[in-house]
Amino acid sequence: MNATPPEPARQCPLCPRLVAYREQNARSEPTWFNGAAPSFGDPEARLLIVGLAPGRTGANRTGRPFTGDYAGDLLYGTLKKIGLAHGEYRADPSDGLALRGAMITNAVRCAPPENKPTPEEITACRPFLESRIAALPRLRVILALGSIAHESVLRAHGYKPSTSKFGHGVEAVLPNNRSLVSSYHCSRYNTQTRRLTPEMFEAVMLRAKTLSGL
Ligand code: URA
């Protein structure tokens, strides 16, 4: 039985380096969210999308995953295009955007310096991912964005990362008849280098949608 709640406290104390970074951001940008970003979406989600960690000026600023940074434009744009998000995405948590059948979370909930969480921080945050997964009664598919999310999802199920090597479009079977689908992260770097094109991203999102029965 996992005693960890699915969402960490906004001022989660678990990772000293991330707390120090959060406090530094709170001093320089006191109007920002500057906390552990909660998951966003449908509590009846059949599809859980797992990102890496809040960007400093994205979810760390706005308080909603992928909201306000470059990666969010592609993620929310694609969710809208394939019918899993409704309303207008204005990169602002009060834009009224709603997800239907899907939820977005992060492997690490607090913004890490240079977008790079340490292995210890990823491990410390995993109980929240485990609880988030356990609290979704209709969950069928987890879409991992990037290798860190892929590995953390595998470990959250007690699997070694070697059970499924990360790659774009890779699929793995999870317990309870669930599936893991993985994608290159929709980061600015990956899209600008064309490692990930909007077409590739839409195709993998559609595959996850279909597998989840949405
Ligand atoms: N914003 C997030 O919330 N997660 C990511 O992985 C990237 C940007």
Short mmCIF file of C-alpha atoms and ligand atoms in Angstrom, two decimals:
data_model
loop_
_atom_site.label_atom_id
_atom_site.label_comp_id
_atom_site.label_asym_id
_atom_site.label_seq_id
_atom_site.Cartn_x
_atom_site.Cartn_y
_atom_site.Cartn_z
CA MET A 1 0.00 0.00 0.00
CA ASN A 2 1.49 3.33 -1.09
CA ALA A 3 0.96 6.06 1.51
CA THR A 4 2.17 8.81 -0.83
CA PRO A 5 -0.61 11.03 -2.23
CA PRO A 6 -0.88 11.34 -6.03
CA GLU A 7 0.04 15.02 -5.82
CA PRO A 8 2.93 16.44 -3.78
CA ALA A 9 2.55 19.47 -1.54
CA ARG A 10 3.27 22.66 -3.44
CA GLN A 11 6.22 23.30 -1.11
CA CYS A 12 7.42 19.68 -1.24
CA PRO A 13 10.60 19.43 0.89
CA LEU A 14 12.06 16.17 -0.49
CA CYS A 15 14.88 17.40 -2.78
CA PRO A 16 17.25 19.99 -1.26
CA ARG A 17 18.62 21.19 -4.60
CA LEU A 18 15.12 21.67 -6.07
CA VAL A 19 13.92 23.44 -2.91
CA ALA A 20 16.89 25.82 -3.14
CA TYR A 21 16.14 26.49 -6.82
CA ARG A 22 12.46 27.06 -6.04
CA GLU A 23 13.34 29.50 -3.27
CA GLN A 24 15.77 31.31 -5.55
CA ASN A 25 13.03 31.62 -8.20
CA ALA A 26 10.53 32.77 -5.58
CA ARG A 27 12.90 35.57 -4.56
CA SER A 28 13.52 36.75 -8.13
CA GLU A 29 9.98 36.09 -9.44
CA PRO A 30 7.57 36.27 -6.48
CA THR A 31 4.46 36.36 -8.70
CA TRP A 32 5.25 32.95 -10.24
CA PHE A 33 3.83 29.63 -9.03
CA ASN A 34 7.25 28.35 -7.83
CA GLY A 35 6.09 25.00 -6.48
CA ALA A 36 5.61 21.33 -7.28
CA ALA A 37 3.36 21.41 -10.37
CA PRO A 38 0.25 19.25 -9.94
CA SER A 39 -1.02 16.92 -12.65
CA PHE A 40 -3.63 18.36 -14.98
CA GLY A 41 -6.55 16.69 -16.69
CA ASP A 42 -9.39 14.24 -16.43
CA PRO A 43 -9.59 12.14 -13.22
CA GLU A 44 -11.25 9.46 -15.39
CA ALA A 45 -8.28 9.48 -17.77
CA ARG A 46 -7.59 6.40 -19.88
CA LEU A 47 -4.37 8.01 -21.11
CA LEU A 48 -1.67 9.44 -18.83
CA ILE A 49 1.01 11.56 -20.48
CA VAL A 50 4.25 11.76 -18.48
CA GLY A 51 6.71 14.56 -19.16
CA LEU A 52 10.11 15.22 -17.64
CA ALA A 53 9.82 18.15 -15.22
CA PRO A 54 8.38 21.68 -15.17
CA GLY A 55 10.30 24.24 -17.16
CA ARG A 56 11.43 27.24 -15.09
CA THR A 57 9.33 29.67 -17.11
CA GLY A 58 6.68 27.08 -18.01
CA ALA A 59 4.90 25.05 -15.32
CA ASN A 60 7.11 26.54 -12.62
CA ARG A 61 5.76 29.96 -13.60
CA THR A 62 2.15 29.06 -14.38
CA GLY A 63 1.50 26.00 -12.18
CA ARG A 64 0.11 23.79 -14.98
CA PRO A 65 2.24 21.13 -16.72
CA PHE A 66 3.67 22.22 -20.08
CA THR A 67 1.85 25.54 -19.82
CA GLY A 68 3.78 28.57 -20.97
CA ASP A 69 6.78 26.93 -22.55
CA TYR A 70 7.64 25.87 -26.05
CA ALA A 71 6.97 22.15 -25.49
CA GLY A 72 3.40 22.96 -24.43
CA ASP A 73 2.53 24.59 -27.75
CA LEU A 74 3.09 21.30 -29.57
CA LEU A 75 1.64 19.11 -26.81
CA TYR A 76 -1.59 21.05 -26.30
CA GLY A 77 -1.92 21.81 -30.02
CA THR A 78 -1.73 18.09 -30.80
CA LEU A 79 -4.11 17.16 -27.97
CA LYS A 80 -6.63 19.62 -29.40
CA LYS A 81 -6.12 18.36 -32.95
CA ILE A 82 -6.81 14.72 -31.99
CA GLY A 83 -9.80 15.62 -29.82
CA LEU A 84 -8.39 15.06 -26.34
CA ALA A 85 -8.32 18.74 -25.35
CA HIS A 86 -11.17 21.20 -25.68
CA GLY A 87 -11.26 24.96 -25.44
CA GLU A 88 -8.60 27.50 -26.14
CA TYR A 89 -4.97 27.02 -25.13
CA ARG A 90 -3.64 30.43 -24.15
CA ALA A 91 -0.63 29.23 -22.16
CA ASP A 92 -2.44 30.31 -19.01
CA PRO A 93 -4.08 27.98 -16.45
CA SER A 94 -7.20 30.17 -16.48
CA ASP A 95 -7.67 29.71 -20.25
CA GLY A 96 -10.47 27.17 -19.66
CA LEU A 97 -8.75 24.40 -21.60
CA ALA A 98 -9.99 20.96 -20.52
CA LEU A 99 -8.70 17.47 -21.25
CA ARG A 100 -11.12 14.65 -21.96
CA GLY A 101 -9.91 11.11 -21.25
CA ALA A 102 -6.34 12.26 -20.68
CA MET A 103 -4.15 13.60 -17.90
CA ILE A 104 -0.68 15.17 -17.98
CA THR A 105 1.89 14.79 -15.25
CA ASN A 106 5.68 14.90 -14.88
CA ALA A 107 8.28 12.36 -13.72
CA VAL A 108 9.69 15.16 -11.52
CA ARG A 109 7.26 17.75 -10.20
CA CYS A 110 9.61 20.62 -9.35
CA ALA A 111 11.63 22.61 -11.88
CA PRO A 112 15.25 21.46 -11.96
CA PRO A 113 18.17 23.76 -12.87
CA GLU A 114 18.87 23.53 -16.62
CA ASN A 115 15.92 21.12 -16.98
CA LYS A 116 18.11 18.31 -15.68
CA PRO A 117 16.90 16.42 -12.62
CA THR A 118 19.46 14.18 -10.91
CA PRO A 119 18.89 10.42 -10.59
CA GLU A 120 18.24 10.96 -6.86
CA GLU A 121 15.55 13.57 -7.61
CA ILE A 122 13.85 11.29 -10.13
CA THR A 123 13.84 8.49 -7.55
CA ALA A 124 12.55 10.78 -4.78
CA CYS A 125 9.64 11.92 -6.95
CA ARG A 126 8.67 8.45 -8.23
CA PRO A 127 6.25 7.64 -5.37
CA PHE A 128 4.05 10.50 -6.64
CA LEU A 129 4.08 8.99 -10.12
CA GLU A 130 3.22 5.58 -8.67
CA SER A 131 0.34 7.04 -6.68
CA ARG A 132 -0.84 9.09 -9.65
CA ILE A 133 -0.99 5.94 -11.75
CA ALA A 134 -2.71 3.98 -8.96
CA ALA A 135 -5.36 6.70 -8.56
CA LEU A 136 -6.58 6.49 -12.17
CA PRO A 137 -9.22 3.74 -12.23
CA ARG A 138 -9.72 3.80 -16.00
CA LEU A 139 -6.08 4.07 -17.05
CA ARG A 140 -5.13 2.02 -20.13
CA VAL A 141 -2.08 3.70 -21.66
CA ILE A 142 0.86 5.72 -20.41
CA LEU A 143 2.60 7.91 -22.99
CA ALA A 144 6.13 8.72 -21.84
CA LEU A 145 7.73 11.83 -23.30
CA GLY A 146 11.48 11.24 -23.37
CA SER A 147 13.80 8.63 -21.94
CA ILE A 148 13.62 9.81 -18.32
CA ALA A 149 9.83 9.52 -18.26
CA HIS A 150 10.07 6.15 -20.04
CA GLU A 151 12.49 4.80 -17.46
CA SER A 152 10.61 6.24 -14.51
CA VAL A 153 7.34 4.68 -15.68
CA LEU A 154 9.04 1.29 -16.02
CA ARG A 155 10.58 1.59 -12.54
CA ALA A 156 7.22 2.74 -11.12
CA HIS A 157 5.93 -0.70 -12.13
CA GLY A 158 8.91 -2.51 -10.64
CA TYR A 159 10.54 -3.12 -14.03
CA LYS A 160 14.20 -2.63 -14.82
CA PRO A 161 14.84 -0.09 -17.60
CA SER A 162 16.49 -2.90 -19.60
CA THR A 163 13.07 -4.55 -20.04
CA SER A 164 12.25 -1.97 -22.73
CA LYS A 165 14.84 0.21 -24.43
CA PHE A 166 13.62 3.77 -25.02
CA GLY A 167 12.90 4.84 -28.57
CA HIS A 168 10.31 6.86 -30.45
CA GLY A 169 7.19 4.75 -30.92
CA VAL A 170 8.41 1.94 -28.66
CA GLU A 171 5.61 0.07 -26.90
CA ALA A 172 5.75 -2.15 -23.82
CA VAL A 173 3.21 -4.17 -21.88
CA LEU A 174 2.53 -3.03 -18.33
CA PRO A 175 0.68 -4.91 -15.57
CA ASN A 176 -3.13 -4.87 -15.58
CA ASN A 177 -3.25 -5.05 -19.37
CA ARG A 178 -1.96 -1.50 -19.69
CA SER A 179 0.50 -0.28 -22.30
CA LEU A 180 3.46 2.03 -22.30
CA VAL A 181 3.98 4.04 -25.48
CA SER A 182 7.07 6.24 -25.68
CA SER A 183 7.90 9.29 -27.73
CA TYR A 184 10.79 11.64 -28.14
CA HIS A 185 10.14 14.60 -25.86
CA CYS A 186 8.36 17.49 -27.58
CA SER A 187 11.08 19.93 -26.46
CA ARG A 188 12.21 22.90 -28.48
CA TYR A 189 15.58 21.19 -29.07
CA ASN A 190 14.00 18.02 -30.48
CA THR A 191 11.56 19.87 -32.70
CA GLN A 192 14.07 22.43 -33.96
CA THR A 193 16.57 19.71 -34.86
CA ARG A 194 13.71 17.77 -36.52
CA ARG A 195 14.47 14.73 -34.36
CA LEU A 196 10.75 15.03 -33.64
CA THR A 197 8.45 16.49 -36.29
CA PRO A 198 4.85 17.53 -35.59
CA GLU A 199 3.77 14.63 -37.84
CA MET A 200 5.79 12.10 -35.80
CA PHE A 201 4.35 13.50 -32.60
CA GLU A 202 0.78 13.39 -33.85
CA ALA A 203 1.23 9.80 -35.04
CA VAL A 204 2.50 8.57 -31.66
CA MET A 205 -0.23 10.49 -29.82
CA LEU A 206 -2.85 8.96 -32.11
CA ARG A 207 -1.44 5.50 -31.46
CA ALA A 208 -1.69 6.11 -27.69
CA LYS A 209 -5.22 7.42 -28.11
CA THR A 210 -6.31 4.37 -30.11
CA LEU A 211 -4.70 1.91 -27.69
CA SER A 212 -6.46 3.59 -24.79
CA GLY A 213 -9.85 3.15 -26.49
CA LEU A 214 -10.52 6.87 -26.74
N1 URA B 1 6.99 21.29 -19.12
C1 URA B 1 6.59 20.26 -18.34
O1 URA B 1 5.70 20.40 -17.49
N2 URA B 1 7.19 19.07 -18.53
C2 URA B 1 8.14 18.87 -19.44
O2 URA B 1 8.61 17.74 -19.56
C3 URA B 1 8.54 19.97 -20.23
C4 URA B 1 7.95 21.15 -20.05
#
